Structures are given as C-alpha cells and as structure tokens.
Amino acid sequence: MRELEQEALAAIREARDLEALKTLKARYLGKKGLLTQEMKALANLPLEERKAKGQALNALKEAIERALEEREKALVEEELRRALERERQDVSLPGVEVFTGGLHPITLMERELVEIFRSLGYQAVEGPEVESEFFNFDALNIPEHHPARDMWDTFWLEGEEHSLPGPLGEEVRGRLLLRTHTSPMQVRYMVAHTPPFRIVVPGRVFRFEQTDATHEAVFHQLEGLVVGEGITMAHLKGAIYELAQALYGPESRVRFQPVYFPFVEPGAQFAIWWPEGRKWLELGGAGMVHPKVFQAVDAYRQTLGLPPAYQGITGFAFGLGVERLAMLRYGIPDIRYFFGGRLKFLEQFRGIL
Amino acid sequence: MRVPFSWLRSYVPELESPEVLEERLAGLGFETDRMERIFQIPGGVVFARVLEAHPISSTSLKRLVLDAGKVVEVVSGAGNARAGIGVALALPGTEVRGLAIGERTIQGVVSHGMALSPKELGVGEYGGGLLEFPPDTLPPGTPLAEAWPEEEVLDIEVTPNRPDALGILGLAFDLHALGYSLILPEVRLETEKVPLPFGLRVEDPRGALHFTLSYAFGLQVGPSPLWLQRILFACGMRPISNVVDVTNYVMLERAQPMHAFDLRFVGEGILVRRAKPGEKLVTLDGVERELHLEDLVIAGYRGEESFPIGLAGVMGGAESEVREDTRAIALEVAQFDPVAIRKTARRHALRTEASYRFERGVDPLGQVPAAQRALSLLQTLAGARVAETILEEGTPQAQRPIPFRPAYANQLLGTQYPEEVQLAILRRLGCRVEGEGPYRVTPPSRRLDLELEEDLVEEIARIQGYESIPLDLPAFFPAPDNRGVERPYQRERRLRELLSGLGFQEVYTYSFMDPEEASLFRLPPSPWRLKNPLSPEKAALRTHLFPGLLRLLKENLALDRPERALLFEVGRVFGKEGAWVREETHLAGLLFGEGLGLPHGEKLSGYPLLKGLLEAFLNRLGLDLRVEAHPYPFLHPGVSGKVRVAGEEKGFLGQVHPEILKALELPPVYIFELHLPLPEKPFRFQDPSRYPLALRDLAVVVPEATPYGEVEALLRQAAGPYLESLRLFDLYQGPPLRVGEKSLAFHLRFRHPERTLKDEEVEEAMARLLTALRSRGWDIRG
C-alpha cells in the first residue's frame, strides 16, 4: 500500500496534461481502479483488519484525489498561460495606417473669422468669382476711366460682352473679370434682400500682380456688411473691436484712420493691436456704405420690379485679408505657401481643430 | 508723393517734427510709406565759380579754371561745363558716395578735385551733366552744406479722391484745419500793358474746360537758385532751367500742372483741338508719337494751318521746349477733362506728373492764381516781364453748396459732436457755411471730392479724429428674407470637415489652367481665357479641379516622395453655355499610393478604397452612391464610372487615363470629381424594429461581364418589402463554375417592422428572388 501511494502520487505529479491525468484517475479511482479493487477486497478481511485497512485506504484515496485536483488546477493554469503566451503580440508594432486628413490653413483661418462674426449674429454667404464689371466696379461707385480703378489691378476675361447670372439669376451682360474683392457681393446681396441684416462674405479674389513673399495674385478676403436703420460708424468700430478681442484677447485694441474707398463714406482703414507681436496690424478697409451704392442697388432693384429698400437706410462694410491673418496666426513666412500645395506644409495644420 | 518736411513747414511753421507730421497725416488719411533723410553733403564739397573752360584737344574733356576761394583747376567731361556757372566742387581728400576724390592726372592735365553731377553729389538721379547754379549763389569756397542742409522727406500715399493733396499746399490746408496756423506764399506781380503776340482758340471746350495763356518776355534762362533746385531734388524731380523749374515748382505747390512754350514755335497763337488723322508729335522725351483722333493737342497756328506742339495735359513737344536762348514764352495753365487725359496717357503709355494730376482733377478756379504765382517767380528768378492780360477760355465750374445737418453727422457717426464744433471744422477747411438747418456748405474749389452731405460728415470725423468715435454694437432682428441665407455656406463647410475627418487632406490650387494643357488632360479647351494673364500657363480658367490635383501630386512626388496621398479640393470651375458663364463649385478627390493597411503588411488601395471612402462620406450626409460604368476621356476606359448620388448624376470616379499618367510621369492615380451642392434628403426618424431577424444566404451565378450593380438592383427590387439589408460577402470564379461565369454571394436580412416574420414569408421572398434571377437567365448556386 505504501508503494501504491508513492507510485500514484508520483504519477499524478508527473502527468503531462489533462488527458494523462484522466487516465490516472481511472487507473486509481475508476470502477476498476486499483484503489477501488482494494476497497472491494476489504469485504473479505476480518473486522479489525478491515477497519484499519479501510481507514488507510480512505486516507490514500483522499490523498490521491487531492493530488489529482491540485495537478488538474496546475495543468489548467499552465494551459491558459501557454495559450496567452501563444497570443502575445508586439504591441509596439505599427497599427493599420488609416489616412489622417486635415483642412487647409486658409479654411481654418476663414472658419475662425466666420465663427467670430456668427457669434455676433452675422450670416456667411458667398458670391461668384467671375464677376461683371458692373458689380465689381460701377455699382460700387468706381466708374470706368476713374483713377480709383487703378486701386484694383484686374484680370479681364477675353471678349467684350458675355452674360452671367445676376442676384436673382437674371441675365447680366457686360465685360467679365475675376473679382478683385468680395465687395460686389454687397450689391448682389442688397439687391436680393431687404434690411436690416448682418452678413460676412468670405471668398477668393484676384489681383493682376506679380507674386512675391507678401503678394499673391489669388488670395482670400472676408467682407462684412451690416445695413439697417440707425447703423453708425460707432457700430463699425464695435464690430472690429469684437474681432480684435476674439482674435487677440482683452489686451487688443483697434485703430481707425481715414482712407478712400469709393464705395464707403466716411472711409477708414483699420488696424488691430497685436499684443503678442507688440505692433499694429493694418488689416483692411471699412466705412459707411456710400449713398451712391444704395442708389445703385435700389435702381437695380427697380429693373427687377422690386420696390426700393434702401432709402433712409445706413450701413457699414469692412473687408480684410485672410492670408495676412493666417500668416501671423501660424507664423507662415511666405504667402505663396498657401497655393504652393506642398503637403509637408499643409499637413502641419492638422492639430488645429 | 514726396513731402520735404522743411518745405511744408515753410507754410505751416508750427509743425513740430517729421514724426509728428507723419502721425498727423495718418490721422488725416495720408499714410506715409517711407520716411527718409536725404542730402548729406560732404564737408569737402564747396561752391565754385567756373572762370574759364578750355577744351582738351582730341578729347571731349575740358580743363576748368575755377574760383573756389582760390583758383583751382579740374578736368571735367560734362557737356554743360562752361564759364560763368556755379558748380559743386569736391576738393581732394573728400569722399563722395564712397569715392575718394584725389588729385589725378587726366590726359596730362592735373585735376585738383572734381566738379560734381547731381548723382555724384548724391542729391538726384541725374548723372549726365554738372549740377549747375547761378554764379553768385554763394561766395566761392563756401562749403555747400551750409546752404544745402539735410532734409527729411515723407513719401506719402495720396488716394485718388484727393488730387488737391498732390500739391504741398493741399496738405497745408488740411493741417490748418487741425489747428496749425498757415502762411500762404505772397504773390507780387508787376505787369505791363503790352499787346499779346499770340491768340488763343479752344476748339474743344469739352476737353479743355478752362484754358489760360499768359505772356512772359525778356527772359534770362539759366540755372535756378539753389533753394529751388533743392526742393525739386527733394521731390524727386530734376532741375532743368529756371523757367521749367518754376512751372514744376508751382505744380508741386498747388497741384496745378502748367507748360511753357517757346514763343518762337507757337506761330500766331495756340489752338486747342483733337488730333487729326496721321498727325505726329515728337514729345519732350524725344519719342515720335502717332496721335490718336481722340487725343487732345495743343497746336500752334498760322492762318488756317495748325501744328501740334504739345499733347495736352500729358507732355509738351520737343521743338517748342524752353531752351537757353528762349526769350519769350506762352505759359499754359489749364483744366482738362480728366477722362480725356487719362485715355491719352494710357494710349501712349505715358504717365507724367501732369497727366497724373489732370486725370484726378485740378482746382477749377486754380488756373489764374497758379499762373500768377509762376509769373511772379519768373519775374524774380528769370527777370521776366509779364503782360497784364491773361487769355482765358471756358468758364470754370465751382462747386454748388451742399445741404448739411450736424444732427445727421452725429447720426451717421454715432457721435455727439456739438453743432458749433462741426461748423468750425468746416470753416477751417475753407468751406463757406450759410443758412441754418440745413446749412448750405460750399467747399473750397480745390476740394473736388466734397459733393455729398456724407463727404462733409467724413470731414468732421477726419478732423475730429476717428479715435473720438465711440464703440457700439447694433441690436436688431434681421428682416425675414435674410433668415437661413447662410445654409449653403455652412453645408459646404461641413463637407470639408467630413472629408478631412475621413482622412482627406484639403488643398487649394489656382483657378487658372494652362490652355496648352487641356489636351494633355484629355479635356476640351477652356472656354474662358484671360485678356491679361500673368503667364502663359495661367492664361485660362479651369474647367475641372482634377488637373490641379494631379499637378500638385507631381510636385510633391518630385520633392518629398510621399508613399501615398489622399487629397481633396473644393473650388470654383468655369464652364460656358451660349454667352453665359457657368460657374460651379466642384469637389474633387484624389488617391494615390499604398492605401490602407499595415506598413509591413498587405494594403487595400486603388479604386475600391477611393470608392469606399466616397461612399462613407456620402452616407454620412444621408446619401447613397451608385457608380455605373461610363467612359470619360480622361479616365482609364476600364475604370471609369459615372457617379449618381441619391439618383442624381453628380460626376465621375475612376482611374486617371494611362496616357495622362504617362505624360506627367505619375504612377496610377484614382480620382473623383462631383459638382456641388449635393442633394439634400429630408430626414425622418424611423423606429428600428425589435422583431427577430431572418437571415438567408444566396449565391447568384451570372456571366462574368454582368456588373455587380445590376445584380444588386434586381435583388433589391425582387426581394419584397421585408428585406432589411443585403451585403455581398463573396465573389468567386473557378470550378465548379463554368468558364465565363462568376458567383456573387450575399447575406440577406429580412425583418418585419411590427411582428415576427413567418418562415413561409421569408421562403416566399427567396422564391421570388429565384424567379426573378431565372427570368434574367441567371441562376443560383445549389
């Protein structure tokens, strides 16, 4: 019996897997197992002997059962450990390379500006890039042969007479050009809508000029227009002040100086104090909508059968360059980068949400 | 315009400093582009008088004997070196403009210094001759710097509305309005009652609105005094002679150009008319110009004959120019039609100080005073005798009074400037203020820009200072027709954000395209060409975005060799329908390179990836995508699809045509381009069914060439109302299928919204599918 015990415990200890353990269990404890046989043989022994041997056999059975249980647990654990080990991965290996996208810095800057004005109740609208001479110049009080036209170097389209859709889709005939500013949208919008309103017009504009680090022939502007009864120049200053505060924080200030744009009177150029750079940034032009622009709008409305809507009304307008702000905002040294298309440049703006 | 500080201060003596002036001018609306300190005359440059000038034989050089306090000999090659003039002499040991002047032997003659040209002295651009003064300008040997101090010059921008400020007095009047006192130049003129030796006929009163002609005679033409030359140099002009310099000086002072004709070339008088066919004129710059019928000319006449002697308002003729031997002149001071002058200047590509001012407009009442000012200077500087009569044609138009309400000014500005303050400003600006509520304000005739009440309001604000206008915010409800106008903009912005979120990098490309490249991109030529392109490659407007994306990719590959790229652009393109421009917003995407996957493993890429991304993008907008094979010339004929979004044809998707790729030396590239806006589907929430799904699989066997899209469409149409979804999970070719066949295997999900589907209902649907397939000659795989 001592031999049996040693043999059984040793075998159990050395069982390599659960299958082997099952065999051992059958060998000792199964219906025909060694221990079971011994138990059955007890019946033939005298009582005293039977009692003593019975106790010993029970102890042995318990020992074997315990050993089996322990070994089984160890084997299960071992199996799991192995399985997990097999599934080990190098977590430092690269993952699937999904594409990372991003927005163009001008989109980002424009969005920031539009959001500032949206928070003040402005709505963003857009106009066409190919424009007629009438909306780009004449209706804005910039007649042909006026020296003021020299302020905008213009790309003209070939041909003397073409058509394009007016503010309500009607045919407008005339010489065509690439808009030199977003201001023609002032006229288009006013023809199609009635005051009061606040709008901003972001968009691409064109100037016939050679490019260098600070000049581009194609760039972006944001135009603002607020029209209604009792709109004042103080409101204009307030709008630009809010822009300054939103862009550069509470230490920012605004400065207005007289300047000439044919479609505003009084006219102004404005600068914003940039606390970080400790300097004034000349950002754009502004002013009170010129009475001749209102007259041109109402005259045009009349040709469309619309009643005049801009008599006794005042308004202010402003325009600013988006590139300039983006260059300052992101530390971009050269305006040509924006249309340069180099992905190593564009991809850097992904962090801006 | 160049503003020499000392000159302006001679009219505005209280001006503090150039820096204060810069600030004041900025507040008045004149921005300073540049401030510079000029005229650093070296100490070793002295005034000298030329006593003798001897040609050095067989050279163009001269030996000059000078009185420079002592007698000095120098050699000079200047054409105008002659006895009797004063010059600037650099003594040996002086350094002028980095050049050390020593004693040099030239052609065997020792030169003890150097007589200087304006360029050598550093006061002007002109280097073709000596700087020349009247002989008695200074005692010989006086250092020139004593009479020629340094100067601060502000280069200011004068906007087109302020032609009056193209004369220094115009600025002085504005400064006066700020509170500075003003000293106007005194005009003392002694005239004689003499008959005029010329007549004046203005044939074109629309071109020459006001024309005056004065007579000066007995002139001694010679160099101008130093002070006058100094001002002209400071203003960037070259002194010519006292007579010409006076006309330029008065122009710079009063913004009124004028021209002196040598009387010998005028004939019997002056006729102002348009040019005649074939007429030519050699202008002062020596260029012979063919005149245009619309050009306004100044002509001399004899009887019925007339001959051009000047291009009105632009440039005088060479023949009639004032020379050293000119003794009598006809002085023209006029006001011309700005548009006529502008057209002539443009036609001849000749922008002069005169045309620049005339096309902006001159003071309609300024001609006679300017003529008198010039004549009085000629009297002092050139010994001129002046005829009392000034011939005048045309009636100058002065401004009409403007109604003005101080309350309106405050209403427009948002200010509370007192009425008296406003009226005082207008008066200080030279306006006549009459009447009461509304006032009648007549601006000074030089202020052509003041026409409307708003113009006067700007004057009030300008003089008070824009900084005195408060800050305010308007509060109002927009008129109803403005509601929702920003929806298109916001939607487009959302598209950009969605695409960038899906992994697309946004790029911007130019709106131009190279007309020569349309065929390279297998596109029809652009219908829109620029009249004045920046360069031949930017001479047309783009009709599609994808060529720009391909170019951009090419440049990136050349420089940075990216392994893959996923790009998009939203931008305008320009088509044509009849005479109409059709400007559309397009959205284009580009995929190139490795695609999705592990850097060290397999990749998914190409057409299926780009299509999947496009579909995800559209799904995110609640839209579905259908692509059907359709040949586009610029796409690979086998990978070329028409894109339908929510049923609408919206553009294309495919692989770029190999010929284009070859020409650009690009690897395979996949693109799509859609026109915006995309359709908007009204949204309605649908409660998802909670009843059990019935799942079925179905493998359809069709001829190889059958597009997937047809099979899917048939299944969707035949499956009945309870098909919730359908998804391809296997595409197979090979045994046991016959050659030329393929199998498409689908997972189908059926569900009823309100109850559990019965098995028979699902089987019925499957049977319908089978019938439909068979009726097309297709089958299922057993």
CSV table of N, CA, C and O in Angstrom, one decimal, chain B residues 486-563:
chain,number,residue,atom,x,y,z
B,486,GLU,N,-27.4,81.6,-44.8
B,486,GLU,CA,-26.1,81.0,-44.7
B,486,GLU,C,-26.0,79.5,-44.8
B,486,GLU,O,-25.0,78.9,-44.8
B,487,ARG,N,-27.2,78.9,-45.1
B,487,ARG,CA,-27.2,77.4,-45.2
B,487,ARG,C,-26.3,76.8,-46.2
B,487,ARG,O,-25.5,75.9,-45.9
B,488,PRO,N,-26.2,77.4,-47.4
B,488,PRO,CA,-25.3,76.8,-48.4
B,488,PRO,C,-23.9,76.9,-48.0
B,488,PRO,O,-23.1,75.9,-48.1
B,489,TYR,N,-23.5,78.0,-47.4
B,489,TYR,CA,-22.1,78.1,-46.9
B,489,TYR,C,-21.8,77.1,-45.8
B,489,TYR,O,-20.8,76.4,-45.8
B,490,GLN,N,-22.7,77.0,-44.9
B,490,GLN,CA,-22.5,76.1,-43.7
B,490,GLN,C,-22.4,74.7,-44.2
B,490,GLN,O,-21.6,73.9,-43.7
B,491,ARG,N,-23.2,74.3,-45.2
B,491,ARG,CA,-23.2,73.0,-45.7
B,491,ARG,C,-21.9,72.6,-46.4
B,491,ARG,O,-21.3,71.6,-46.2
B,492,GLU,N,-21.4,73.6,-47.2
B,492,GLU,CA,-20.1,73.3,-47.9
B,492,GLU,C,-19.0,73.2,-46.9
B,492,GLU,O,-18.1,72.4,-47.0
B,493,ARG,N,-19.0,74.0,-45.8
B,493,ARG,CA,-18.0,73.9,-44.8
B,493,ARG,C,-18.0,72.6,-44.1
B,493,ARG,O,-17.0,72.0,-43.8
B,494,ARG,N,-19.3,72.1,-43.9
B,494,ARG,CA,-19.4,70.8,-43.3
B,494,ARG,C,-18.8,69.7,-44.1
B,494,ARG,O,-18.2,68.7,-43.6
B,495,LEU,N,-19.0,69.8,-45.4
B,495,LEU,CA,-18.4,68.8,-46.4
B,495,LEU,C,-16.9,68.7,-46.2
B,495,LEU,O,-16.3,67.7,-46.1
B,496,ARG,N,-16.3,69.9,-46.1
B,496,ARG,CA,-14.8,69.9,-45.9
B,496,ARG,C,-14.4,69.2,-44.6
B,496,ARG,O,-13.5,68.5,-44.6
B,497,GLU,N,-15.2,69.5,-43.6
B,497,GLU,CA,-14.9,68.9,-42.3
B,497,GLU,C,-15.0,67.4,-42.3
B,497,GLU,O,-14.2,66.6,-41.8
B,498,LEU,N,-16.1,66.9,-43.0
B,498,LEU,CA,-16.3,65.5,-43.1
B,498,LEU,C,-15.2,64.8,-43.8
B,498,LEU,O,-14.7,63.8,-43.4
B,499,LEU,N,-14.8,65.4,-45.0
B,499,LEU,CA,-13.8,64.8,-45.8
B,499,LEU,C,-12.5,64.7,-45.0
B,499,LEU,O,-11.7,63.7,-45.0
B,500,SER,N,-12.2,65.8,-44.3
B,500,SER,CA,-10.9,65.8,-43.6
B,500,SER,C,-10.9,64.8,-42.5
B,500,SER,O,-9.9,64.1,-42.2
B,501,GLY,N,-12.1,64.6,-41.9
B,501,GLY,CA,-12.3,63.6,-40.8
B,501,GLY,C,-12.1,62.2,-41.4
B,501,GLY,O,-11.7,61.3,-40.7
B,502,LEU,N,-12.4,62.0,-42.6
B,502,LEU,CA,-12.3,60.7,-43.3
B,502,LEU,C,-10.9,60.4,-43.7
B,502,LEU,O,-10.6,59.4,-44.3
B,503,GLY,N,-10.0,61.4,-43.6
B,503,GLY,CA,-8.6,61.2,-43.9
B,503,GLY,C,-8.1,62.0,-45.2
B,503,GLY,O,-7.0,61.8,-45.6
B,504,PHE,N,-9.0,62.8,-45.7
B,504,PHE,CA,-8.6,63.5,-46.9
B,504,PHE,C,-7.9,64.8,-46.5
B,504,PHE,O,-8.4,65.5,-45.6
B,505,GLN,N,-6.8,65.2,-47.1
B,505,GLN,CA,-6.1,66.4,-46.8
B,505,GLN,C,-6.6,67.5,-47.8
B,505,GLN,O,-6.6,67.2,-49.0
B,506,GLU,N,-7.0,68.6,-47.3
B,506,GLU,CA,-7.5,69.6,-48.2
B,506,GLU,C,-6.4,70.4,-48.8
B,506,GLU,O,-5.4,70.7,-48.1
B,507,VAL,N,-6.5,70.7,-50.1
B,507,VAL,CA,-5.5,71.5,-50.8
B,507,VAL,C,-6.2,72.6,-51.5
B,507,VAL,O,-7.4,72.5,-51.8
B,508,TYR,N,-5.5,73.7,-51.8
B,508,TYR,CA,-6.0,74.8,-52.7
B,508,TYR,C,-5.1,74.8,-53.9
B,508,TYR,O,-3.9,74.8,-53.8
B,509,THR,N,-5.7,74.9,-55.1
B,509,THR,CA,-4.9,75.1,-56.3
B,509,THR,C,-5.5,76.4,-57.0
B,509,THR,O,-6.6,76.8,-56.7
B,510,TYR,N,-4.7,76.9,-57.9
B,510,TYR,CA,-5.1,78.1,-58.6
B,510,TYR,C,-6.3,77.9,-59.5
B,510,TYR,O,-6.6,76.8,-59.9
B,511,SER,N,-7.0,79.0,-59.7
B,511,SER,CA,-8.2,78.9,-60.5
B,511,SER,C,-7.9,78.9,-62.0
B,511,SER,O,-8.8,78.9,-62.9
B,512,PHE,N,-6.6,79.1,-62.3
B,512,PHE,CA,-6.2,79.2,-63.7
B,512,PHE,C,-5.8,77.8,-64.2
B,512,PHE,O,-5.5,76.9,-63.5
B,513,MET,N,-5.7,77.7,-65.6
B,513,MET,CA,-5.1,76.5,-66.1
B,513,MET,C,-4.3,76.9,-67.4
B,513,MET,O,-4.5,78.0,-67.9
B,514,ASP,N,-3.5,76.0,-67.8
B,514,ASP,CA,-2.7,76.3,-69.0
B,514,ASP,C,-3.5,75.8,-70.2
B,514,ASP,O,-3.8,74.7,-70.3
B,515,PRO,N,-3.8,76.8,-71.1
B,515,PRO,CA,-4.6,76.4,-72.3
B,515,PRO,C,-4.0,75.3,-73.1
B,515,PRO,O,-4.6,74.5,-73.8
B,516,GLU,N,-2.6,75.3,-73.1
B,516,GLU,CA,-1.9,74.3,-73.9
B,516,GLU,C,-2.1,72.9,-73.3
B,516,GLU,O,-1.8,71.9,-73.9
B,517,GLU,N,-2.5,72.8,-72.0
B,517,GLU,CA,-2.5,71.6,-71.3
B,517,GLU,C,-3.9,70.9,-71.4
B,517,GLU,O,-4.0,69.7,-70.9
B,518,ALA,N,-4.9,71.5,-71.9
B,518,ALA,CA,-6.2,70.9,-71.9
B,518,ALA,C,-6.1,69.5,-72.6
B,518,ALA,O,-6.7,68.5,-72.2
B,519,SER,N,-5.4,69.5,-73.7
B,519,SER,CA,-5.3,68.2,-74.5
B,519,SER,C,-4.5,67.2,-73.7
B,519,SER,O,-4.8,66.0,-73.7
B,520,LEU,N,-3.5,67.6,-72.9
B,520,LEU,CA,-2.8,66.7,-72.1
B,520,LEU,C,-3.7,66.0,-71.1
B,520,LEU,O,-3.6,64.8,-70.9
B,521,PHE,N,-4.7,66.8,-70.6
B,521,PHE,CA,-5.6,66.2,-69.6
B,521,PHE,C,-6.8,65.6,-70.3
B,521,PHE,O,-7.8,65.3,-69.7
B,522,ARG,N,-6.8,65.5,-71.7
B,522,ARG,CA,-7.8,65.0,-72.5
B,522,ARG,C,-9.2,65.7,-72.2
B,522,ARG,O,-10.2,65.1,-72.1
B,523,LEU,N,-9.0,67.0,-72.0
B,523,LEU,CA,-10.2,67.9,-71.8
B,523,LEU,C,-10.4,68.8,-73.0
B,523,LEU,O,-9.4,69.2,-73.7
B,524,PRO,N,-11.7,69.2,-73.3
B,524,PRO,CA,-11.8,70.2,-74.3
B,524,PRO,C,-11.2,71.6,-73.8
B,524,PRO,O,-11.0,71.7,-72.6
B,525,PRO,N,-10.8,72.4,-74.7
B,525,PRO,CA,-10.2,73.7,-74.2
B,525,PRO,C,-11.1,74.5,-73.3
B,525,PRO,O,-12.3,74.4,-73.5
B,526,SER,N,-10.5,75.2,-72.4
B,526,SER,CA,-11.3,76.1,-71.5
B,526,SER,C,-12.0,77.2,-72.3
B,526,SER,O,-11.4,77.8,-73.2
B,527,PRO,N,-13.3,77.4,-72.1
B,527,PRO,CA,-14.0,78.4,-72.8
B,527,PRO,C,-13.6,79.8,-72.4
B,527,PRO,O,-14.0,80.8,-73.0
B,528,TRP,N,-12.8,80.0,-71.3
B,528,TRP,CA,-12.6,81.3,-70.8
B,528,TRP,C,-11.1,81.5,-70.7
B,528,TRP,O,-10.3,80.9,-70.0
B,529,ARG,N,-10.6,82.5,-71.5
B,529,ARG,CA,-9.2,82.9,-71.5
B,529,ARG,C,-9.1,84.3,-70.9
B,529,ARG,O,-10.0,85.1,-71.1
B,530,LEU,N,-8.0,84.6,-70.3
B,530,LEU,CA,-7.8,85.9,-69.7
B,530,LEU,C,-7.2,86.8,-70.8
B,530,LEU,O,-6.3,86.4,-71.6
B,531,LYS,N,-7.6,88.1,-70.8
B,531,LYS,CA,-7.0,89.1,-71.7
B,531,LYS,C,-5.6,89.4,-71.2
B,531,LYS,O,-4.8,89.7,-72.1
B,532,ASN,N,-5.4,89.4,-69.9
B,532,ASN,CA,-4.1,89.8,-69.4
B,532,ASN,C,-3.5,88.8,-68.4
B,532,ASN,O,-3.5,89.1,-67.2
B,533,PRO,N,-3.2,87.6,-68.9
B,533,PRO,CA,-2.7,86.6,-67.9
B,533,PRO,C,-1.3,87.0,-67.3
B,533,PRO,O,-0.6,87.8,-67.9
B,534,LEU,N,-1.1,86.4,-66.2
B,534,LEU,CA,0.2,86.7,-65.5
B,534,LEU,C,1.3,86.0,-66.3
B,534,LEU,O,2.5,86.4,-66.4
B,535,SER,N,1.0,84.8,-66.8
B,535,SER,CA,2.0,84.0,-67.5
B,535,SER,C,1.2,83.0,-68.4
B,535,SER,O,0.0,82.8,-68.2
B,536,PRO,N,1.8,82.5,-69.5
B,536,PRO,CA,1.0,81.7,-70.5
B,536,PRO,C,0.4,80.5,-69.8
B,536,PRO,O,-0.7,80.0,-70.2
B,537,GLU,N,1.0,79.9,-68.7
B,537,GLU,CA,0.5,78.7,-68.1
B,537,GLU,C,-0.7,79.1,-67.2
B,537,GLU,O,-1.4,78.2,-66.7
B,538,LYS,N,-1.0,80.4,-67.0
B,538,LYS,CA,-2.1,80.8,-66.2
B,538,LYS,C,-3.1,81.6,-67.1
B,538,LYS,O,-3.7,82.5,-66.6
B,539,ALA,N,-3.2,81.2,-68.4
B,539,ALA,CA,-4.0,82.1,-69.3
B,539,ALA,C,-5.4,81.7,-69.4
B,539,ALA,O,-6.2,82.5,-70.1
B,540,ALA,N,-5.9,80.6,-68.9
B,540,ALA,CA,-7.3,80.2,-69.0
B,540,ALA,C,-7.8,79.9,-67.6
B,540,ALA,O,-7.1,79.7,-66.7
B,541,LEU,N,-9.2,79.9,-67.5
B,541,LEU,CA,-9.8,79.5,-66.3
B,541,LEU,C,-10.1,78.0,-66.3
B,541,LEU,O,-10.4,77.4,-67.3
B,542,ARG,N,-9.9,77.4,-65.1
B,542,ARG,CA,-10.1,75.9,-65.0
B,542,ARG,C,-11.5,75.5,-65.2
B,542,ARG,O,-12.4,76.2,-64.8
B,543,THR,N,-11.7,74.3,-65.9
B,543,THR,CA,-13.0,73.8,-66.0
B,543,THR,C,-13.2,72.6,-65.1
B,543,THR,O,-14.3,72.1,-65.0
B,544,HIS,N,-12.1,72.0,-64.6
B,544,HIS,CA,-12.1,70.9,-63.7
B,544,HIS,C,-11.1,71.1,-62.6
B,544,HIS,O,-10.1,71.9,-62.8
B,545,LEU,N,-11.3,70.5,-61.5
B,545,LEU,CA,-10.3,70.6,-60.4
B,545,LEU,C,-9.2,69.5,-60.6
B,545,LEU,O,-8.0,69.8,-60.1
B,546,PHE,N,-9.5,68.4,-61.2
B,546,PHE,CA,-8.5,67.3,-61.1
B,546,PHE,C,-7.1,67.6,-61.7
B,546,PHE,O,-6.1,67.1,-61.2
B,547,PRO,N,-7.1,68.4,-62.8
B,547,PRO,CA,-5.7,68.6,-63.3
B,547,PRO,C,-4.8,69.3,-62.3
B,547,PRO,O,-3.6,69.0,-62.2
B,548,GLY,N,-5.4,70.2,-61.5
B,548,GLY,CA,-4.6,70.9,-60.5
B,548,GLY,C,-4.2,69.9,-59.4
B,548,GLY,O,-3.0,70.0,-59.0
B,549,LEU,N,-5.0,69.0,-59.1
B,549,LEU,CA,-4.6,68.0,-58.1
B,549,LEU,C,-3.5,67.1,-58.6
B,549,LEU,O,-2.6,66.7,-57.9
B,550,LEU,N,-3.6,66.7,-59.9
B,550,LEU,CA,-2.5,65.9,-60.5
B,550,LEU,C,-1.2,66.6,-60.5
B,550,LEU,O,-0.1,66.1,-60.2
B,551,ARG,N,-1.3,67.9,-60.9
B,551,ARG,CA,0.0,68.7,-60.9
B,551,ARG,C,0.6,68.8,-59.5
B,551,ARG,O,1.8,68.7,-59.3
B,552,LEU,N,-0.3,69.0,-58.5
B,552,LEU,CA,0.1,69.2,-57.1
B,552,LEU,C,0.8,67.9,-56.7
B,552,LEU,O,1.9,67.9,-56.0
B,553,LEU,N,0.2,66.7,-57.1
B,553,LEU,CA,0.7,65.4,-56.7
B,553,LEU,C,2.1,65.3,-57.3
B,553,LEU,O,3.1,64.9,-56.6
B,554,LYS,N,2.2,65.7,-58.5
B,554,LYS,CA,3.5,65.5,-59.2
B,554,LYS,C,4.6,66.3,-58.5
B,554,LYS,O,5.7,65.8,-58.3
B,555,GLU,N,4.3,67.5,-58.1
B,555,GLU,CA,5.3,68.4,-57.5
B,555,GLU,C,5.7,67.8,-56.1
B,555,GLU,O,6.8,67.8,-55.8
B,556,ASN,N,4.7,67.2,-55.4
B,556,ASN,CA,5.0,66.6,-54.1
B,556,ASN,C,5.9,65.4,-54.3
B,556,ASN,O,6.8,65.1,-53.5
B,557,LEU,N,5.6,64.6,-55.3
B,557,LEU,CA,6.4,63.4,-55.6
B,557,LEU,C,7.8,63.8,-55.9
B,557,LEU,O,8.7,63.1,-55.4
B,558,ALA,N,8.0,64.8,-56.7
B,558,ALA,CA,9.3,65.2,-57.1
B,558,ALA,C,10.1,65.6,-55.8
B,558,ALA,O,11.3,65.4,-55.7
B,559,LEU,N,9.5,66.3,-54.9
B,559,LEU,CA,10.2,66.9,-53.8
B,559,LEU,C,10.3,66.0,-52.6
B,559,LEU,O,11.3,65.9,-52.0
B,560,ASP,N,9.2,65.4,-52.2
B,560,ASP,CA,9.1,64.7,-50.9
B,560,ASP,C,8.8,63.2,-51.0
B,560,ASP,O,8.8,62.5,-50.0
B,561,ARG,N,8.6,62.7,-52.2
B,561,ARG,CA,8.3,61.3,-52.5
B,561,ARG,C,7.4,60.6,-51.4
B,561,ARG,O,7.7,59.6,-50.8
B,562,PRO,N,6.2,61.2,-51.3
B,562,PRO,CA,5.2,60.5,-50.3
B,562,PRO,C,4.8,59.1,-50.9
B,562,PRO,O,4.9,58.9,-52.1
B,563,GLU,N,4.6,58.2,-50.0
B,563,GLU,CA,4.2,56.9,-50.4
B,563,GLU,C,2.7,56.8,-50.8
B,563,GLU,O,2.3,55.9,-51.5
